């Protein structure tokens, strides 16, 4: 969806509103294959880019067999991916989550799970399943916990009263059982990145969490993705002007698998941030997703090129 503030922009995948050649990014070094396990979530955040909620099933649950099919395709296409990452919604709402994790780990991949660490992850059956993977795979499994702010007040403003405490309970269980943790936060609170990292460092110290607050791949701070803010279009000339390479942009090294409600099969999306944009749906198979991505969305500019952010470590 292109908001009116960017009227005239982001219309043609090949040419900008000013008639300049739009930048594109080739899949040059695939490192991460994402799976969106479904948009259902146990909470509804104030600003969720994917509109996850207890009722939104626009992206339905993937099954373990569907994940296995794409793992087979990775081998067939020889992508060289090192990491399988799961996001949602809340991944642990999906009844196949532990099995999907196991199948990816069994293939030798590192696995990243984005979670709020709340009740879906804390169910007895889920905990038992995760513990069954621990001894063999603990060094290859990381949980990235959504902690929108290091303070309870601002975190709960985004996620609802009591969310902070319930997330800490889940993190404490992961800590006590020796699992690797990272954190995803937001940069929308009017504080500098340096101050935010100090806040997270104090938060980790208080709760005895072994998480590096200064490493941007471990404590990941995301900008707000507001389509009502005007952003420039990225042209081929921008790479030189910005002293940036297409290889630094997320779609050069990752793709995401989703399953739209009512669809017969999953499909591969160019970007984790754009699961609802038909233009960025590349087709049902990894082979279809090997073509370049034209940066024809405000998120491409604000989040990836100008913001320098990435959903993977």
mmCIF file of N, CA, C and O in Angstrom, residues 126-164:
data_model
loop_
_atom_site.group_PDB
_atom_site.id
_atom_site.type_symbol
_atom_site.label_atom_id
_atom_site.label_comp_id
_atom_site.label_asym_id
_atom_site.label_seq_id
_atom_site.Cartn_x
_atom_site.Cartn_y
_atom_site.Cartn_z
ATOM 1 N N UNK A 126 5.175 -27.202 24.879
ATOM 2 C CA UNK A 126 6.205 -26.492 24.123
ATOM 3 C C UNK A 126 7.535 -26.544 24.861
ATOM 4 O O UNK A 126 8.586 -26.829 24.265
ATOM 5 N N UNK A 127 7.509 -26.292 26.161
ATOM 6 C CA UNK A 127 8.750 -26.342 26.941
ATOM 7 C C UNK A 127 9.390 -27.727 26.853
ATOM 8 O O UNK A 127 10.612 -27.850 26.695
ATOM 9 N N UNK A 128 8.580 -28.743 26.963
ATOM 10 C CA UNK A 128 9.121 -30.105 26.874
ATOM 11 C C UNK A 128 9.759 -30.344 25.507
ATOM 12 O O UNK A 128 10.824 -30.963 25.402
ATOM 13 N N UNK A 129 9.112 -29.844 24.460
ATOM 14 C CA UNK A 129 9.665 -30.004 23.128
ATOM 15 C C UNK A 129 10.977 -29.273 22.951
ATOM 16 O O UNK A 129 11.927 -29.799 22.350
ATOM 17 N N UNK A 130 11.067 -28.051 23.473
ATOM 18 C CA UNK A 130 12.309 -27.281 23.361
ATOM 19 C C UNK A 130 13.431 -27.935 24.159
ATOM 20 O O UNK A 130 14.579 -27.999 23.705
ATOM 21 N N UNK A 131 13.090 -28.436 25.333
ATOM 22 C CA UNK A 131 14.116 -29.096 26.140
ATOM 23 C C UNK A 131 14.620 -30.367 25.463
ATOM 24 O O UNK A 131 15.791 -30.735 25.604
ATOM 25 N N UNK A 132 13.738 -31.018 24.683
ATOM 26 C CA UNK A 132 14.169 -32.231 23.979
ATOM 27 C C UNK A 132 15.188 -31.910 22.888
ATOM 28 O O UNK A 132 15.960 -32.775 22.482
ATOM 29 N N UNK A 133 15.195 -30.650 22.409
ATOM 30 C CA UNK A 133 16.168 -30.234 21.398
ATOM 31 C C UNK A 133 17.456 -29.699 22.007
ATOM 32 O O UNK A 133 18.472 -29.584 21.308
ATOM 33 N N UNK A 134 17.402 -29.396 23.288
ATOM 34 C CA UNK A 134 18.477 -28.622 23.907
ATOM 35 C C UNK A 134 19.827 -29.324 23.864
ATOM 36 O O UNK A 134 20.830 -28.725 23.429
ATOM 37 N N UNK A 135 19.912 -30.532 24.327
ATOM 38 C CA UNK A 135 21.213 -31.181 24.488
ATOM 39 C C UNK A 135 21.965 -31.296 23.172
ATOM 40 O O UNK A 135 23.178 -31.119 23.103
ATOM 41 N N UNK A 136 21.234 -31.571 22.105
ATOM 42 C CA UNK A 136 21.875 -31.807 20.815
ATOM 43 C C UNK A 136 22.108 -30.522 20.027
ATOM 44 O O UNK A 136 23.070 -30.402 19.270
ATOM 45 N N UNK A 137 21.208 -29.548 20.206
ATOM 46 C CA UNK A 137 21.206 -28.413 19.285
ATOM 47 C C UNK A 137 21.327 -27.043 19.946
ATOM 48 O O UNK A 137 21.205 -26.029 19.259
ATOM 49 N N UNK A 138 21.559 -26.966 21.217
ATOM 50 C CA UNK A 138 21.440 -25.684 21.912
ATOM 51 C C UNK A 138 22.334 -24.601 21.309
ATOM 52 O O UNK A 138 21.963 -23.422 21.280
ATOM 53 N N UNK A 139 23.503 -24.969 20.803
ATOM 54 C CA UNK A 139 24.412 -23.968 20.243
ATOM 55 C C UNK A 139 23.940 -23.440 18.890
ATOM 56 O O UNK A 139 24.444 -22.421 18.413
ATOM 57 N N UNK A 140 23.007 -24.140 18.259
ATOM 58 C CA UNK A 140 22.513 -23.713 16.946
ATOM 59 C C UNK A 140 21.147 -23.045 17.016
ATOM 60 O O UNK A 140 20.582 -22.673 15.977
ATOM 61 N N UNK A 141 20.603 -22.880 18.201
ATOM 62 C CA UNK A 141 19.245 -22.353 18.361
ATOM 63 C C UNK A 141 19.275 -21.058 19.161
ATOM 64 O O UNK A 141 19.823 -21.017 20.258
ATOM 65 N N UNK A 142 18.690 -20.004 18.593
ATOM 66 C CA UNK A 142 18.625 -18.707 19.265
ATOM 67 C C UNK A 142 17.195 -18.206 19.272
ATOM 68 O O UNK A 142 16.486 -18.293 18.266
ATOM 69 N N UNK A 143 16.785 -17.656 20.396
ATOM 70 C CA UNK A 143 15.479 -17.026 20.530
ATOM 71 C C UNK A 143 15.680 -15.512 20.558
ATOM 72 O O UNK A 143 16.410 -15.009 21.414
ATOM 73 N N UNK A 144 15.062 -14.815 19.606
ATOM 74 C CA UNK A 144 15.111 -13.350 19.644
ATOM 75 C C UNK A 144 13.805 -12.861 20.259
ATOM 76 O O UNK A 144 12.734 -13.000 19.665
ATOM 77 N N UNK A 145 13.921 -12.286 21.441
ATOM 78 C CA UNK A 145 12.749 -11.898 22.218
ATOM 79 C C UNK A 145 12.357 -10.457 21.903
ATOM 80 O O UNK A 145 13.212 -9.568 21.871
ATOM 81 N N UNK A 146 11.077 -10.226 21.719
ATOM 82 C CA UNK A 146 10.576 -8.876 21.489
ATOM 83 C C UNK A 146 10.475 -8.137 22.824
ATOM 84 O O UNK A 146 9.579 -8.411 23.625
ATOM 85 N N UNK A 147 11.420 -7.233 23.047
ATOM 86 C CA UNK A 147 11.379 -6.340 24.213
ATOM 87 C C UNK A 147 11.411 -4.928 23.629
ATOM 88 O O UNK A 147 12.469 -4.383 23.350
ATOM 89 N N UNK A 148 10.243 -4.359 23.409
ATOM 90 C CA UNK A 148 10.160 -3.115 22.645
ATOM 91 C C UNK A 148 10.906 -1.974 23.317
ATOM 92 O O UNK A 148 11.411 -1.077 22.641
ATOM 93 N N UNK A 149 10.962 -1.989 24.626
ATOM 94 C CA UNK A 149 11.767 -1.015 25.364
ATOM 95 C C UNK A 149 12.249 -1.665 26.638
ATOM 96 O O UNK A 149 11.624 -2.585 27.156
ATOM 97 N N UNK A 150 13.381 -1.178 27.117
ATOM 98 C CA UNK A 150 13.966 -1.760 28.316
ATOM 99 C C UNK A 150 13.182 -1.401 29.580
ATOM 100 O O UNK A 150 13.388 -2.015 30.628
ATOM 101 N N UNK A 151 12.260 -0.438 29.479
ATOM 102 C CA UNK A 151 11.444 -0.069 30.640
ATOM 103 C C UNK A 151 10.069 -0.726 30.537
ATOM 104 O O UNK A 151 9.504 -0.849 29.443
ATOM 105 N N UNK A 152 9.546 -1.126 31.666
ATOM 106 C CA UNK A 152 8.227 -1.757 31.696
ATOM 107 C C UNK A 152 7.152 -0.820 31.159
ATOM 108 O O UNK A 152 6.263 -1.236 30.408
ATOM 109 N N UNK A 153 7.237 0.448 31.507
ATOM 110 C CA UNK A 153 6.204 1.408 31.117
ATOM 111 C C UNK A 153 6.045 1.496 29.600
ATOM 112 O O UNK A 153 4.927 1.396 29.063
ATOM 113 N N UNK A 154 7.148 1.687 28.884
ATOM 114 C CA UNK A 154 7.059 1.870 27.443
ATOM 115 C C UNK A 154 6.811 0.551 26.712
ATOM 116 O O UNK A 154 6.114 0.520 25.698
ATOM 117 N N UNK A 155 7.394 -0.524 27.216
ATOM 118 C CA UNK A 155 7.107 -1.832 26.611
ATOM 119 C C UNK A 155 5.610 -2.132 26.708
ATOM 120 O O UNK A 155 4.982 -2.538 25.717
ATOM 121 N N UNK A 156 5.023 -1.932 27.884
ATOM 122 C CA UNK A 156 3.604 -2.236 28.064
ATOM 123 C C UNK A 156 2.716 -1.264 27.306
ATOM 124 O O UNK A 156 1.583 -1.611 26.932
ATOM 125 N N UNK A 157 3.207 -0.064 27.046
ATOM 126 C CA UNK A 157 2.441 0.878 26.226
ATOM 127 C C UNK A 157 2.225 0.308 24.827
ATOM 128 O O UNK A 157 1.165 0.479 24.225
ATOM 129 N N UNK A 158 3.224 -0.379 24.322
ATOM 130 C CA UNK A 158 3.140 -0.983 22.995
ATOM 131 C C UNK A 158 2.382 -2.300 23.019
ATOM 132 O O UNK A 158 1.582 -2.585 22.128
ATOM 133 N N UNK A 159 2.607 -3.123 24.056
ATOM 134 C CA UNK A 159 2.147 -4.515 24.023
ATOM 135 C C UNK A 159 1.044 -4.851 25.001
ATOM 136 O O UNK A 159 0.543 -5.969 24.987
ATOM 137 N N UNK A 160 0.661 -3.897 25.851
ATOM 138 C CA UNK A 160 -0.422 -4.164 26.783
ATOM 139 C C UNK A 160 0.072 -4.383 28.198
ATOM 140 O O UNK A 160 1.171 -4.921 28.427
ATOM 141 N N UNK A 161 -0.721 -3.976 29.158
ATOM 142 C CA UNK A 161 -0.347 -4.052 30.568
ATOM 143 C C UNK A 161 -0.028 -5.486 30.975
ATOM 144 O O UNK A 161 -0.774 -6.420 30.674
ATOM 145 N N UNK A 162 1.079 -5.660 31.649
ATOM 146 C CA UNK A 162 1.499 -6.969 32.123
ATOM 147 C C UNK A 162 2.375 -7.741 31.147
ATOM 148 O O UNK A 162 2.925 -8.786 31.511
ATOM 149 N N UNK A 163 2.519 -7.233 29.924
ATOM 150 C CA UNK A 163 3.313 -7.947 28.919
ATOM 151 C C UNK A 163 4.777 -8.056 29.317
ATOM 152 O O UNK A 163 5.413 -9.097 29.120
ATOM 153 N N UNK A 164 5.318 -6.971 29.849
ATOM 154 C CA UNK A 164 6.728 -6.934 30.224
ATOM 155 C C UNK A 164 7.042 -8.043 31.234
ATOM 156 O O UNK A 164 7.999 -8.807 31.059
#
